[in-house]
Structure formats: C-alpha cells, structure tokens
PDB file of C-alpha atoms in Angstrom:
ATOM      1  CA  MET A   1       0.939 -16.376  -2.797  1.00  0.00           C
ATOM      2  CA  MET A   2      -1.532 -16.251   0.103  1.00  0.00           C
ATOM      3  CA  ARG A   3      -4.257 -18.730   0.880  1.00  0.00           C
ATOM      4  CA  PRO A   4      -7.027 -18.086   3.385  1.00  0.00           C
ATOM      5  CA  THR A   5      -6.943 -20.466   6.323  1.00  0.00           C
ATOM      6  CA  TRP A   6     -10.686 -20.572   6.793  1.00  0.00           C
ATOM      7  CA  GLY A   7     -11.341 -21.828   3.244  1.00  0.00           C
ATOM      8  CA  ALA A   8      -9.580 -25.128   3.922  1.00  0.00           C
ATOM      9  CA  ALA A   9     -11.184 -25.393   7.362  1.00  0.00           C
ATOM     10  CA  LEU A  10     -14.642 -24.901   5.879  1.00  0.00           C
ATOM     11  CA  PHE A  11     -14.005 -27.626   3.309  1.00  0.00           C
ATOM     12  CA  VAL A  12     -12.846 -30.039   6.008  1.00  0.00           C
ATOM     13  CA  MET A  13     -15.906 -29.314   8.168  1.00  0.00           C
ATOM     14  CA  VAL A  14     -18.247 -30.001   5.265  1.00  0.00           C
ATOM     15  CA  ALA A  15     -16.357 -33.126   4.209  1.00  0.00           C
ATOM     16  CA  CYS A  16     -16.171 -34.462   7.769  1.00  0.00           C
ATOM     17  CA  GLY A  17     -19.771 -33.643   8.689  1.00  0.00           C
ATOM     18  CA  PRO A  18     -21.286 -36.924   7.443  1.00  0.00           C
ATOM     19  CA  LEU A  19     -18.404 -38.926   8.942  1.00  0.00           C
ATOM     20  CA  MET A  20     -19.241 -37.595  12.392  1.00  0.00           C
ATOM     21  CA  ALA A  21     -22.845 -38.715  12.005  1.00  0.00           C
ATOM     22  CA  ALA A  22     -21.775 -42.361  12.486  1.00  0.00           C
ATOM     23  CA  GLU A  23     -22.130 -43.256   8.813  1.00  0.00           C
ATOM     24  CA  PRO A  24     -19.798 -45.859   7.323  1.00  0.00           C
ATOM     25  CA  ALA A  25     -16.232 -44.618   6.857  1.00  0.00           C
ATOM     26  CA  ALA A  26     -15.257 -43.701   3.314  1.00  0.00           C
ATOM     27  CA  THR A  27     -12.049 -42.690   1.605  1.00  0.00           C
ATOM     28  CA  VAL A  28     -12.299 -39.304   0.017  1.00  0.00           C
ATOM     29  CA  ARG A  29      -9.752 -37.865  -2.384  1.00  0.00           C
ATOM     30  CA  GLY A  30      -9.693 -34.294  -3.515  1.00  0.00           C
ATOM     31  CA  VAL A  31      -7.763 -31.136  -4.017  1.00  0.00           C
ATOM     32  CA  LEU A  32      -8.149 -28.156  -1.720  1.00  0.00           C
ATOM     33  CA  GLN A  33      -8.393 -24.920  -3.677  1.00  0.00           C
ATOM     34  CA  PRO A  34      -8.070 -21.542  -1.968  1.00  0.00           C
ATOM     35  CA  LEU A  35     -11.171 -19.382  -2.008  1.00  0.00           C
ATOM     36  CA  ARG A  36      -8.989 -16.314  -2.592  1.00  0.00           C
ATOM     37  CA  GLU A  37      -5.433 -15.823  -3.699  1.00  0.00           C
ATOM     38  CA  ALA A  38      -3.323 -12.700  -4.085  1.00  0.00           C
ATOM     39  CA  ARG A  39       0.070 -11.980  -5.557  1.00  0.00           C
ATOM     40  CA  LEU A  40       1.406  -8.733  -4.167  1.00  0.00           C
ATOM     41  CA  SER A  41       4.085  -6.667  -5.880  1.00  0.00           C
ATOM     42  CA  VAL A  42       5.529  -3.165  -6.020  1.00  0.00           C
ATOM     43  CA  ASP A  43       6.759  -1.077  -8.931  1.00  0.00           C
ATOM     44  CA  PHE A  44      10.144  -0.175  -7.442  1.00  0.00           C
ATOM     45  CA  SER A  45      13.308  -1.929  -6.343  1.00  0.00           C
ATOM     46  CA  GLN A  46      14.317  -1.298  -2.735  1.00  0.00           C
ATOM     47  CA  PRO A  47      16.026  -3.500  -0.140  1.00  0.00           C
ATOM     48  CA  ILE A  48      13.676  -5.456   2.126  1.00  0.00           C
ATOM     49  CA  SER A  49      13.842  -4.241   5.722  1.00  0.00           C
ATOM     50  CA  GLN A  50      11.255  -6.562   7.240  1.00  0.00           C
ATOM     51  CA  LEU A  51      10.002 -10.004   6.191  1.00  0.00           C
ATOM     52  CA  PRO A  52       8.290 -11.301   9.330  1.00  0.00           C
ATOM     53  CA  LEU A  53       6.638 -14.441   7.928  1.00  0.00           C
ATOM     54  CA  LYS A  54       7.895 -17.660   6.394  1.00  0.00           C
ATOM     55  CA  GLU A  55       6.130 -20.045   4.055  1.00  0.00           C
ATOM     56  CA  GLY A  56       3.323 -21.872   5.826  1.00  0.00           C
ATOM     57  CA  GLU A  57       2.854 -19.253   8.558  1.00  0.00           C
ATOM     58  CA  ALA A  58      -0.588 -17.762   9.160  1.00  0.00           C
ATOM     59  CA  PHE A  59      -1.278 -14.030   9.161  1.00  0.00           C
ATOM     60  CA  ARG A  60      -4.180 -11.720   9.997  1.00  0.00           C
ATOM     61  CA  LYS A  61      -5.801  -9.048   7.854  1.00  0.00           C
ATOM     62  CA  GLY A  62      -3.735  -5.853   8.015  1.00  0.00           C
ATOM     63  CA  GLN A  63      -0.587  -7.586   9.272  1.00  0.00           C
ATOM     64  CA  VAL A  64       2.701  -6.518   7.659  1.00  0.00           C
ATOM     65  CA  LEU A  65       3.808  -9.098   5.093  1.00  0.00           C
ATOM     66  CA  VAL A  66       6.870  -7.247   3.820  1.00  0.00           C
ATOM     67  CA  ALA A  67       8.405  -3.818   4.427  1.00  0.00           C
ATOM     68  CA  PHE A  68      10.983  -2.141   2.232  1.00  0.00           C
ATOM     69  CA  ASP A  69      13.760   0.233   3.246  1.00  0.00           C
ATOM     70  CA  CYS A  70      12.346   3.459   1.877  1.00  0.00           C
ATOM     71  CA  ALA A  71      14.544   5.982   3.671  1.00  0.00           C
ATOM     72  CA  ARG A  72      15.328   7.519   0.284  1.00  0.00           C
ATOM     73  CA  PHE A  73      11.611   8.102  -0.387  1.00  0.00           C
ATOM     74  CA  ALA A  74      11.148   9.611   3.093  1.00  0.00           C
ATOM     75  CA  ALA A  75      14.014  12.044   2.462  1.00  0.00           C
ATOM     76  CA  GLU A  76      12.603  12.874  -0.958  1.00  0.00           C
ATOM     77  CA  LEU A  77       9.220  13.601   0.639  1.00  0.00           C
ATOM     78  CA  LYS A  78      10.842  16.081   3.044  1.00  0.00           C
ATOM     79  CA  ALA A  79      12.578  17.808   0.146  1.00  0.00           C
ATOM     80  CA  GLN A  80       9.398  17.976  -1.950  1.00  0.00           C
ATOM     81  CA  ARG A  81       7.392  19.341   0.993  1.00  0.00           C
ATOM     82  CA  ALA A  82      10.017  22.065   1.477  1.00  0.00           C
ATOM     83  CA  ALA A  83       9.852  22.929  -2.228  1.00  0.00           C
ATOM     84  CA  TRP A  84       6.052  23.058  -2.028  1.00  0.00           C
ATOM     85  CA  GLN A  85       6.228  25.381   0.985  1.00  0.00           C
ATOM     86  CA  ALA A  86       8.632  27.658  -0.908  1.00  0.00           C
ATOM     87  CA  ARG A  87       6.266  27.769  -3.906  1.00  0.00           C
ATOM     88  CA  ARG A  88       3.284  28.582  -1.664  1.00  0.00           C
ATOM     89  CA  LEU A  89       5.239  31.432  -0.069  1.00  0.00           C
ATOM     90  CA  GLU A  90       6.217  32.669  -3.525  1.00  0.00           C
ATOM     91  CA  LEU A  91       2.556  32.590  -4.599  1.00  0.00           C
ATOM     92  CA  ALA A  92       1.474  34.494  -1.483  1.00  0.00           C
ATOM     93  CA  GLY A  93       4.153  37.113  -2.194  1.00  0.00           C
ATOM     94  CA  LYS A  94       3.050  37.503  -5.826  1.00  0.00           C
ATOM     95  CA  ARG A  95      -0.569  37.934  -4.693  1.00  0.00           C
ATOM     96  CA  ARG A  96       0.467  40.683  -2.263  1.00  0.00           C
ATOM     97  CA  LEU A  97       2.436  42.391  -5.023  1.00  0.00           C
ATOM     98  CA  LEU A  98      -0.572  42.132  -7.354  1.00  0.00           C
ATOM     99  CA  ARG A  99      -2.783  43.869  -4.758  1.00  0.00           C
ATOM    100  CA  HIS A 100      -0.263  46.738  -4.719  1.00  0.00           C
ATOM    101  CA  GLN A 101       0.005  46.652  -8.529  1.00  0.00           C
ATOM    102  CA  ALA A 102       3.667  45.638  -8.309  1.00  0.00           C
ATOM    103  CA  ALA A 103       3.134  42.325 -10.126  1.00  0.00           C
ATOM    104  CA  GLY A 104       0.908  41.210 -12.945  1.00  0.00           C
ATOM    105  CA  ARG A 105      -1.763  38.510 -13.143  1.00  0.00           C
ATOM    106  CA  PHE A 106       0.561  36.472 -15.318  1.00  0.00           C
ATOM    107  CA  ASP A 107       3.162  36.396 -12.514  1.00  0.00           C
ATOM    108  CA  VAL A 108       0.517  35.160 -10.080  1.00  0.00           C
ATOM    109  CA  ALA A 109      -0.700  32.513 -12.549  1.00  0.00           C
ATOM    110  CA  ILE A 110       2.849  31.214 -13.040  1.00  0.00           C
ATOM    111  CA  ALA A 111       3.442  31.121  -9.266  1.00  0.00           C
ATOM    112  CA  ARG A 112       0.127  29.263  -8.789  1.00  0.00           C
ATOM    113  CA  ALA A 113       1.056  26.698 -11.452  1.00  0.00           C
ATOM    114  CA  LYS A 114       4.459  26.137  -9.832  1.00  0.00           C
ATOM    115  CA  ALA A 115       2.801  25.643  -6.430  1.00  0.00           C
ATOM    116  CA  GLN A 116       0.379  23.121  -7.953  1.00  0.00           C
ATOM    117  CA  GLU A 117       3.276  21.278  -9.583  1.00  0.00           C
ATOM    118  CA  ALA A 118       5.089  21.115  -6.239  1.00  0.00           C
ATOM    119  CA  ALA A 119       1.933  19.778  -4.551  1.00  0.00           C
ATOM    120  CA  ALA A 120       1.661  17.086  -7.219  1.00  0.00           C
ATOM    121  CA  ARG A 121       5.289  16.072  -6.642  1.00  0.00           C
ATOM    122  CA  VAL A 122       4.536  15.678  -2.923  1.00  0.00           C
ATOM    123  CA  ALA A 123       1.550  13.459  -3.778  1.00  0.00           C
ATOM    124  CA  VAL A 124       3.692  11.262  -6.048  1.00  0.00           C
ATOM    125  CA  VAL A 125       6.306  10.679  -3.351  1.00  0.00           C
ATOM    126  CA  LYS A 126       3.601  10.031  -0.727  1.00  0.00           C
ATOM    127  CA  SER A 127       2.108   7.421  -3.044  1.00  0.00           C
ATOM    128  CA  ARG A 128       5.500   5.727  -3.427  1.00  0.00           C
ATOM    129  CA  LEU A 129       6.074   5.828   0.321  1.00  0.00           C
ATOM    130  CA  ALA A 130       2.682   4.235   0.992  1.00  0.00           C
ATOM    131  CA  LYS A 131       3.768   1.202  -1.058  1.00  0.00           C
ATOM    132  CA  CYS A 132       6.799   0.595   1.162  1.00  0.00           C
ATOM    133  CA  THR A 133       4.785  -1.624   3.494  1.00  0.00           C
ATOM    134  CA  LEU A 134       2.645  -4.425   2.071  1.00  0.00           C
ATOM    135  CA  ARG A 135      -0.147  -5.503   4.408  1.00  0.00           C
ATOM    136  CA  ALA A 136      -2.336  -8.586   4.221  1.00  0.00           C
ATOM    137  CA  PRO A 137      -5.646  -7.900   2.444  1.00  0.00           C
ATOM    138  CA  TRP A 138      -7.281 -10.693   4.504  1.00  0.00           C
ATOM    139  CA  ASP A 139      -6.456 -13.512   6.933  1.00  0.00           C
ATOM    140  CA  GLY A 140      -4.462 -16.283   5.304  1.00  0.00           C
ATOM    141  CA  VAL A 141      -1.326 -18.387   5.056  1.00  0.00           C
ATOM    142  CA  VAL A 142       1.913 -17.603   3.218  1.00  0.00           C
ATOM    143  CA  ALA A 143       2.366 -20.106   0.399  1.00  0.00           C
TER     144      ALA A 143
END
C-alpha cells in the first residue's frame, strides 16, 4: 500500500497554522488518511529480482517499486518475433507467387492470417514483459 507524503504534510500545515499565530495551545486528536492509495499487483508468478524499498521509505513518481525476473518472457519475445518474421516472409513469398499465378488468393489469405496471428502473439508477450517492472504512479511512502 502506498500513501502520498504530501497529503500528511498538507494536513499538518493546516492543523498547525492557527497554532503558529500565537493562539492558545490546544490538544488535537485525529486520524491521518491518505489522499490516494494504490495496491499494485501482477497476473503472473515470477521471482522478484529487485525490491529497492522497505516499509516507511519514500519514493518518487516513476521510481521502480518492484521488478520481477522475466528472462523467460524476454526469451519468449525473441522466439515470437522470429516466428512473426518467418510468417511475414512466407506472406511476401505467397504474394510473389500470386503475381506469377503460381499461388491462389486463398494461399495468400492464409499466409496473411498466420502473419497476423504471429504479430498478436508478439503483442501478448510484450504486454507481459511490460508488467515485469512496477513503477510508482505518484510520489508516496511504502506502507
């Protein structure tokens, strides 16, 4: 759970404002509530490779909160990109054959569909890989 640091500071400034104006001292009780809170999670199970912060430590927007060991996803991305390249080459070959009337439109359509499927597989792995590093959505404190 993350809590913004400036939310508590703002509350303290407002609460302490009248006390600084030389008014009689008063005891104030209250509960500080975060202005924003986030619970971050991922939809896969991978070993953690980096956990740079401990509870109570402050962080800045965009700072890495946790990184997972996603070497498997990186390797899978390379394999899917190679498969996509092979499908694109196959499609280009079928189109050349079609121009010379050595292949039919159906062959080209199948090759195009296979290339699109390979591109979609690349996008899926890229999406998974992008989730391997969780960054702070705003400044805050690890709770």
